[in-house]
mmCIF file of C-alpha atoms in Angstrom:
data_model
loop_
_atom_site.group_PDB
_atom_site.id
_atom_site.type_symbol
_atom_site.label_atom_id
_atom_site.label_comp_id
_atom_site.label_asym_id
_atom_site.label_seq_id
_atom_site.Cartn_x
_atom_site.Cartn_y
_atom_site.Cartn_z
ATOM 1 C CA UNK A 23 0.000 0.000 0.000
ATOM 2 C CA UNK A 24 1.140 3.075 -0.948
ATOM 3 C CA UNK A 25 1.982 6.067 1.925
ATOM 4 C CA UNK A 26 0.130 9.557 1.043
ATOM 5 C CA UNK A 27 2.956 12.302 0.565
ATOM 6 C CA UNK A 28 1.629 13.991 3.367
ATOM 7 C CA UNK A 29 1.700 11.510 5.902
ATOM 8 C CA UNK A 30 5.444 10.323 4.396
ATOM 9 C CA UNK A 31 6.585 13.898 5.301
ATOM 10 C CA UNK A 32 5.131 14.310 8.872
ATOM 11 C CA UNK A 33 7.126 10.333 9.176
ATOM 12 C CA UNK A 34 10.269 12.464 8.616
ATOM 13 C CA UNK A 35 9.525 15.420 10.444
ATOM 14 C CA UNK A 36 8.739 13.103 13.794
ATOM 15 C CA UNK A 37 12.278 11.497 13.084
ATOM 16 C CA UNK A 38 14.462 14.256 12.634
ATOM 17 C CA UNK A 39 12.625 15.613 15.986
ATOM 18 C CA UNK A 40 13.258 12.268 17.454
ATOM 19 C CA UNK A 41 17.050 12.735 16.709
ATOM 20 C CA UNK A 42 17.153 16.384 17.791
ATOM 21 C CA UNK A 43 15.705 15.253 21.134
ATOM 22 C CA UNK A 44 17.924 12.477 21.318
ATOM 23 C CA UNK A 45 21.100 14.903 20.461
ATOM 24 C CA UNK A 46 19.849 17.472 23.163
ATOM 25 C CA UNK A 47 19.752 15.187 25.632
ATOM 26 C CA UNK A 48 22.733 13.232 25.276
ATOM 27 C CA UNK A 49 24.579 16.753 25.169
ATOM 28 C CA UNK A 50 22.785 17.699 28.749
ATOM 29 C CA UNK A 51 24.105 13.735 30.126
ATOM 30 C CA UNK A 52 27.275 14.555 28.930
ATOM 31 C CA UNK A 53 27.181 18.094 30.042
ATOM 32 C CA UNK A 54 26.181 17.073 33.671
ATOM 33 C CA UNK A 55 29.061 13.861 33.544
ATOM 34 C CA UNK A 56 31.824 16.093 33.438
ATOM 35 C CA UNK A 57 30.313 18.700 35.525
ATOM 36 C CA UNK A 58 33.436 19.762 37.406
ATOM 37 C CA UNK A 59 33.296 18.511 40.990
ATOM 38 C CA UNK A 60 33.151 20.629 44.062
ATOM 39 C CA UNK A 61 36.212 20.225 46.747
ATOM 40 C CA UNK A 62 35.713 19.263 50.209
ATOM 41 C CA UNK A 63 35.908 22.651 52.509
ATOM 42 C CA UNK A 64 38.857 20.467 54.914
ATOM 43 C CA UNK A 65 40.787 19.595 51.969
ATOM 44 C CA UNK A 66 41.134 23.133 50.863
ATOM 45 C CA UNK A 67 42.135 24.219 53.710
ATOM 46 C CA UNK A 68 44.895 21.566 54.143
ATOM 47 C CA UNK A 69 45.893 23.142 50.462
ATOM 48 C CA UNK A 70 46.007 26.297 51.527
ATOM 49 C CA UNK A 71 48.198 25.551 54.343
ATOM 50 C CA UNK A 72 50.399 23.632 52.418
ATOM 51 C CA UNK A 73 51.007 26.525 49.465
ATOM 52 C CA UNK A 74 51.600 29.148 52.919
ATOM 53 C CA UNK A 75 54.587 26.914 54.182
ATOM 54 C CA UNK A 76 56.772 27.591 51.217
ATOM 55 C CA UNK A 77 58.401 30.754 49.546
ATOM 56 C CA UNK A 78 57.917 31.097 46.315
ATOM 57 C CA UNK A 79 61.325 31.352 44.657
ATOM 58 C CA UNK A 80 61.879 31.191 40.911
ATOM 59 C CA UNK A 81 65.015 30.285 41.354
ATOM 60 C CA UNK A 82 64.645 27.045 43.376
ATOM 61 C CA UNK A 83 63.379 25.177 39.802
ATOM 62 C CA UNK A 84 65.550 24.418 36.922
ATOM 63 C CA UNK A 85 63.137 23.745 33.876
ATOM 64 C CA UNK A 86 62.815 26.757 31.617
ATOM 65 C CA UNK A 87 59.048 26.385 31.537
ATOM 66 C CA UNK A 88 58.557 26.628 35.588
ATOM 67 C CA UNK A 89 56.376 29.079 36.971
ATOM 68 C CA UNK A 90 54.752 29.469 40.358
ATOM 69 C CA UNK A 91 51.649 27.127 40.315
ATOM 70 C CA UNK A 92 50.452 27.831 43.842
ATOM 71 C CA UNK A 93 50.425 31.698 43.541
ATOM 72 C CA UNK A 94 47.335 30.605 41.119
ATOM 73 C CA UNK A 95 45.387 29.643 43.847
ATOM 74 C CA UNK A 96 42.863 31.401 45.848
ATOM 75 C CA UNK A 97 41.685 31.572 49.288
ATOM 76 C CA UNK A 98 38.657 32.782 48.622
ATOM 77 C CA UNK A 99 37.534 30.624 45.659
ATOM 78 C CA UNK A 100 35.235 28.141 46.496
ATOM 79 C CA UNK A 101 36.107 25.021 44.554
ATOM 80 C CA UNK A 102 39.439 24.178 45.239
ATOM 81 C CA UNK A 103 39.217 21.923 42.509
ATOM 82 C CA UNK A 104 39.378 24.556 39.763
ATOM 83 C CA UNK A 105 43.078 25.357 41.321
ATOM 84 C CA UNK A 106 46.312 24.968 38.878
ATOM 85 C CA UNK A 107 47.723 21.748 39.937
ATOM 86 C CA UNK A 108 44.597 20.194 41.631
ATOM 87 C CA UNK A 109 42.804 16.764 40.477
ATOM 88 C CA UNK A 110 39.409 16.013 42.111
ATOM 89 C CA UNK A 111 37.307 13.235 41.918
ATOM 90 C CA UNK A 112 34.437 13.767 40.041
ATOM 91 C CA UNK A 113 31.871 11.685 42.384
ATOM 92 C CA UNK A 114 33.212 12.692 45.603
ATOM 93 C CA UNK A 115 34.989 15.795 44.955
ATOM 94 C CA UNK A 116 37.850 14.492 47.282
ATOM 95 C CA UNK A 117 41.673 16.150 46.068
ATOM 96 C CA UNK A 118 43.307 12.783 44.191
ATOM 97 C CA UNK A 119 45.818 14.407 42.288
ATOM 98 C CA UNK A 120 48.229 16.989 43.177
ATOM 99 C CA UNK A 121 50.999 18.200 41.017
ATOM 100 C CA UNK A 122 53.817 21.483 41.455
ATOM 101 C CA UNK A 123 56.299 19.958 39.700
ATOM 102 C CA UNK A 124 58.734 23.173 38.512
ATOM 103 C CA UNK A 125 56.205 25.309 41.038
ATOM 104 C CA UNK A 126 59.241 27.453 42.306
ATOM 105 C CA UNK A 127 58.728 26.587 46.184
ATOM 106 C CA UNK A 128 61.255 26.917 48.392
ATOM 107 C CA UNK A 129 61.109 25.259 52.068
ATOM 108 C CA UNK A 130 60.961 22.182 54.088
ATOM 109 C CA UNK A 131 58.782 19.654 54.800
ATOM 110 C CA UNK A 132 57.737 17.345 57.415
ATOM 111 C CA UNK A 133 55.699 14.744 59.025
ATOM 112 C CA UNK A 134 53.308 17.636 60.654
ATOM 113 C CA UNK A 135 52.278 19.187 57.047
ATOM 114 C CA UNK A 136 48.793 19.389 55.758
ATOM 115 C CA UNK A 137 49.714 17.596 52.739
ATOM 116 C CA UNK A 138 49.222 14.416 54.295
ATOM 117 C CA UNK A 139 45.819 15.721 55.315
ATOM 118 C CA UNK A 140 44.923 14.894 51.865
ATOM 119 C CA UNK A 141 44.215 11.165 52.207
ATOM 120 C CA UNK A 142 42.681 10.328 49.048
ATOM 121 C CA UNK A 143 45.507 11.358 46.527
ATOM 122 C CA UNK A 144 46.392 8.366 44.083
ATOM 123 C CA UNK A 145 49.183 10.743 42.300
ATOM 124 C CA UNK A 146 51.812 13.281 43.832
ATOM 125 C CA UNK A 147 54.158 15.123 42.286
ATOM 126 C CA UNK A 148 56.640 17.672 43.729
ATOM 127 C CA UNK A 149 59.505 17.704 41.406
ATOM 128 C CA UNK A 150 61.553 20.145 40.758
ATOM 129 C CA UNK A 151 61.283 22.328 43.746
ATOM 130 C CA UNK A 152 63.605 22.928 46.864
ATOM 131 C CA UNK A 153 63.043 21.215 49.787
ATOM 132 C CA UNK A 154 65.895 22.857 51.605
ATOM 133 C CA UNK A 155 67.422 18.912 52.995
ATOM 134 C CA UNK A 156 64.383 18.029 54.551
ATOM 135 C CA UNK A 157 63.760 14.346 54.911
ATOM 136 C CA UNK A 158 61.158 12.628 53.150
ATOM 137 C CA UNK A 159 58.555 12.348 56.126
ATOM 138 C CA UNK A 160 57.714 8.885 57.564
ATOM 139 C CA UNK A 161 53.705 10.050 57.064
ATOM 140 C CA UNK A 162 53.836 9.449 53.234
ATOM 141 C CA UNK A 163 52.425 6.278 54.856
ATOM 142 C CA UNK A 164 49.356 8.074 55.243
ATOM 143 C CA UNK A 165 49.047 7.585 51.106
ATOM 144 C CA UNK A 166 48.354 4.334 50.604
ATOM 145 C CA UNK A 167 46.071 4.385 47.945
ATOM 146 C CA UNK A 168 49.452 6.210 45.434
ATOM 147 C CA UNK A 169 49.804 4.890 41.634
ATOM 148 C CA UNK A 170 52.084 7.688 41.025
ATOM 149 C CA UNK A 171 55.103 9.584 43.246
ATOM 150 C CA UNK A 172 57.498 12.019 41.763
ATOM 151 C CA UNK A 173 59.905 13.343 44.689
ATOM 152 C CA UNK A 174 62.726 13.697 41.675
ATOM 153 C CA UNK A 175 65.031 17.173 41.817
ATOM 154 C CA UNK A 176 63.809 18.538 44.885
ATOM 155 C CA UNK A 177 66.693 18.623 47.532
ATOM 156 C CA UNK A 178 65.381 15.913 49.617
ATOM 157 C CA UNK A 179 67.779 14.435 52.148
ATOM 158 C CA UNK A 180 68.646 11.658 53.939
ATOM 159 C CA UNK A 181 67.540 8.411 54.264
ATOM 160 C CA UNK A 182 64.430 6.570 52.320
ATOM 161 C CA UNK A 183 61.686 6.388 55.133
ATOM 162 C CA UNK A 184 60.900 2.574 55.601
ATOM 163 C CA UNK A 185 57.224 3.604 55.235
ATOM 164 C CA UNK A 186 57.777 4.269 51.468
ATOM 165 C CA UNK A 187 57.217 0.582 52.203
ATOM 166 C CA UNK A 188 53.367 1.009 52.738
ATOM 167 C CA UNK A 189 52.600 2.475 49.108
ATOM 168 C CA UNK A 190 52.172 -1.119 47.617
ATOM 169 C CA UNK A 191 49.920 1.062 44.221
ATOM 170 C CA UNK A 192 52.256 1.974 42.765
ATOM 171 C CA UNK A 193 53.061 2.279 39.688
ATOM 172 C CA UNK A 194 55.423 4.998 38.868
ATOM 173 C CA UNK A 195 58.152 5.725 41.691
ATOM 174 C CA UNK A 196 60.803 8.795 40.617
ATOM 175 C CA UNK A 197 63.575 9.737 43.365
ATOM 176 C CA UNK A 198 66.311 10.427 41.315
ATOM 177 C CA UNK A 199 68.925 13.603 40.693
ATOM 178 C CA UNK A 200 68.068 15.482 44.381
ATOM 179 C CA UNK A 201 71.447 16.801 44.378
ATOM 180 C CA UNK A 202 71.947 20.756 43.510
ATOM 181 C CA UNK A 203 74.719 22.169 41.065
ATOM 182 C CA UNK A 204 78.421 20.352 40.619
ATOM 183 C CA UNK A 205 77.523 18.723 44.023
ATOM 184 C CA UNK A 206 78.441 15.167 43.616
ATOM 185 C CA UNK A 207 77.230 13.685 47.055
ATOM 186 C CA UNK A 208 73.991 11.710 46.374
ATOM 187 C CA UNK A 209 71.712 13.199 49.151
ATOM 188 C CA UNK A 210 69.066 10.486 49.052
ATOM 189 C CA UNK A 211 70.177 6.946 50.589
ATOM 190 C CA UNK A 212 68.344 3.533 50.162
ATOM 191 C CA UNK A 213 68.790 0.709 52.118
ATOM 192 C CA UNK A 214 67.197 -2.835 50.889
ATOM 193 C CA UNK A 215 64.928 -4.232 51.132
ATOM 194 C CA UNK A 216 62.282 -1.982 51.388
ATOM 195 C CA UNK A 217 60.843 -1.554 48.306
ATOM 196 C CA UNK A 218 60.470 -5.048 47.584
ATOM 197 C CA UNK A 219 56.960 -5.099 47.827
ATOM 198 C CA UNK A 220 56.426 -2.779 45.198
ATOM 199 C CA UNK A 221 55.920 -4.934 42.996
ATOM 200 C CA UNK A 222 53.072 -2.947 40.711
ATOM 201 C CA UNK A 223 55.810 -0.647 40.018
ATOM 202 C CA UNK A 224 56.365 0.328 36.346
ATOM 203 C CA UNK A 225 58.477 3.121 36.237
ATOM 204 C CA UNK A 226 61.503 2.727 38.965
ATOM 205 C CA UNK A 227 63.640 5.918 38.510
ATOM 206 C CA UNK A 228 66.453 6.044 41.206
ATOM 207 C CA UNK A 229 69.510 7.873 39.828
ATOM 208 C CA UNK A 230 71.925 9.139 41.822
ATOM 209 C CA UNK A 231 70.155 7.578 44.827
ATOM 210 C CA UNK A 232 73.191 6.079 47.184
ATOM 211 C CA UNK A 233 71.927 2.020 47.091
ATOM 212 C CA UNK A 234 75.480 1.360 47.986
ATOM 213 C CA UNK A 235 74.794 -2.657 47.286
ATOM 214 C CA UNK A 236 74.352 -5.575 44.811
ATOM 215 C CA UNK A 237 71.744 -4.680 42.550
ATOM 216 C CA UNK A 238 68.875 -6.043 44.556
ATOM 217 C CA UNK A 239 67.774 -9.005 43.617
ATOM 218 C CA UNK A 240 63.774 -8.705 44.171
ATOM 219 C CA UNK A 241 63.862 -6.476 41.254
ATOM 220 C CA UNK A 242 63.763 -9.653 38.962
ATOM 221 C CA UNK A 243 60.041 -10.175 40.877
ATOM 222 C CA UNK A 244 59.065 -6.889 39.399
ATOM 223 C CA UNK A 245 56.894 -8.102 36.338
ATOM 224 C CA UNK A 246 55.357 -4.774 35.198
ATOM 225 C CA UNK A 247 58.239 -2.827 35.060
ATOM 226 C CA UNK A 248 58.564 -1.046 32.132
ATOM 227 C CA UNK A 249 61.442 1.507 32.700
ATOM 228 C CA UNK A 250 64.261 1.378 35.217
ATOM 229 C CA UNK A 251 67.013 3.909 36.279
ATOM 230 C CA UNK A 252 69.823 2.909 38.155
ATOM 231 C CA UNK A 253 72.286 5.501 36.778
ATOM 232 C CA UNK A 254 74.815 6.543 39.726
ATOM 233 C CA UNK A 255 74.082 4.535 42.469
ATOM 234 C CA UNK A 256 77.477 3.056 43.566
ATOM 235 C CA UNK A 257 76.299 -0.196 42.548
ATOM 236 C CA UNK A 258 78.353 -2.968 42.695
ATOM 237 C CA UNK A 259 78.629 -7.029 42.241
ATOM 238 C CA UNK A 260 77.408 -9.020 39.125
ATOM 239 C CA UNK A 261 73.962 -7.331 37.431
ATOM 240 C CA UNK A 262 71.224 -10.028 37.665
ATOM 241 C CA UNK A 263 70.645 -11.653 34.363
ATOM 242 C CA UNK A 264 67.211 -12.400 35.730
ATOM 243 C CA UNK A 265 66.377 -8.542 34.949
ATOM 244 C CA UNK A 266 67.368 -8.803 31.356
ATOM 245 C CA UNK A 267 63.926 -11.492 30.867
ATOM 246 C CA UNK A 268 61.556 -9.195 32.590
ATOM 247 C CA UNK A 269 58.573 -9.368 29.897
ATOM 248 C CA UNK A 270 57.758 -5.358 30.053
ATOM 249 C CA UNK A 271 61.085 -4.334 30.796
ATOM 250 C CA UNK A 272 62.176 -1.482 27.556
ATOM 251 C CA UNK A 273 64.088 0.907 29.414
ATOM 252 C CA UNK A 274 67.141 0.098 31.277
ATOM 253 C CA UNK A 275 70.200 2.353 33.019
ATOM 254 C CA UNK A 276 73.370 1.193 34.723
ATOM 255 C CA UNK A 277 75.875 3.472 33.695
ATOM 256 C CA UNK A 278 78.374 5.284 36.114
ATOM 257 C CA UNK A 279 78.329 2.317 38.634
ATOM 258 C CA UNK A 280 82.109 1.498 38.326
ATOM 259 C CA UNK A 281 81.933 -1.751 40.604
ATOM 260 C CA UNK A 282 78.904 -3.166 38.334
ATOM 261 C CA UNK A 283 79.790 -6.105 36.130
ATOM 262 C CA UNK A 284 77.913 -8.449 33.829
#
């Protein structure tokens, strides 16, 4: 049977307004998805501490590009998680990510900051600012649910906290270079075995940390490791042929370990 023309063209009319409708309100889902989440009032203010402990000091960075992140933020903005640096989950609006890498701060750090307030972060990275010595602090355990910590070129001293230990999510783990100028004294010192139950890790970067050892041997149990940095660590002994078959392994750096054979 054959469709009168009329009737044929409302058919098309109801379908492109069909469509339309359908387009209008997959735009408002979407629209209301990625609504940017609102920060939790404690968290901000464990922020704001945080950024008031430091000087800002453009001097304290060395990339070209670096530029004061924190002096972006303000007090009296209500969503903390519109803030340069600042990741928040978009459910709960809780602070997960926190990055001023190159952010020009100059100070120390301890156990006692508000940073570790933040108990929700899954990636941290200060690199690239001064830390003026300060050890890294024991609370770092406070951070177990980390994928990603980048503590690289920031004047940290002493030794490795055992509680680095605790952060058995991650992923990505970068403590290299924290030495300043023609210095050649390796300020950061690790003692094994305690990362050895990091075994999610797939970036390992520890250059010019002072291991002062064998190459330890529980790296071979490290599976997903995709990239690792042993440049400079006074490494000495036979290097573990084991590491060589590690099925992700495509990175790999030994050099200026005079003792190291193999």
């Amino acid at each position: 049977m054959r469709i009168p023309l009329c009737l044929t063209v409302l058919l098309r009319l109801f379908l492109k307004i069909s469509l339309l409708c359908e387009i209008v309100v997959s735009d408002n889902y979407s629209f209301a998805s990625y609504k940017q989440p609102s920060c939790q009032e404690d968290e901000k203010w464990a922020l704001w501490q945080f950024k008031e402990s430091f000087v800002v000091d453009k001097f304290t960075s060395s990339y070209e590009g670096a530029y004061p992140k924190v002096l972006q933020w303000n007090k009296n903005a209500s969503n903390c998680c519109l803030w340069d640096g600042i990741r928040c989950d978009k459910e709960t609006g809780h602070v997960i990510g926190l990055d001023v890498s190159s952010g020009c701060l100059f100070g120390s750090i301890n156990s006692n900051s508000t940073l570790f307030n933040l108990l929700h972060l899954q990636r941290l990275n200060l690199a690239d600012n001064d830390f003026n010595y300060s050890q890294i602090p024991s609370a770092i355990r406070q951070f177990p649910g980390l994928t990603y910590l980048n503590l690289s070129l920031s004047n940290f001293f002493g030794q490795v906290p055992i509680e680095i230990s605790y952060l058995s999510n991650l992923a990505t783990l970068d403590l290299s270079i924290n030495f300043f100028g023609d210095s050649e004294e390796r300020f950061l010192k690790l003692r094994n075995p305690i990362l050895s139950n990091l075994t999610k890790l797939e970036f390992l970067h520890l250059g010019s940390v002072d291991i002062s050892s064998a190459v330890p041997v529980f790296l071979k149990n490290f599976s997903s490791l995709v990239s690792l940095n042993l440049e400079n660590c006074d490494l000495y002994g036979e290097f573990p042929a084991e590491i060589f078959q590690l099925p992700n392994l495509q990175f790999l750096v030994v050099r200026s370990n005079e003792n190291l054979t193999g």
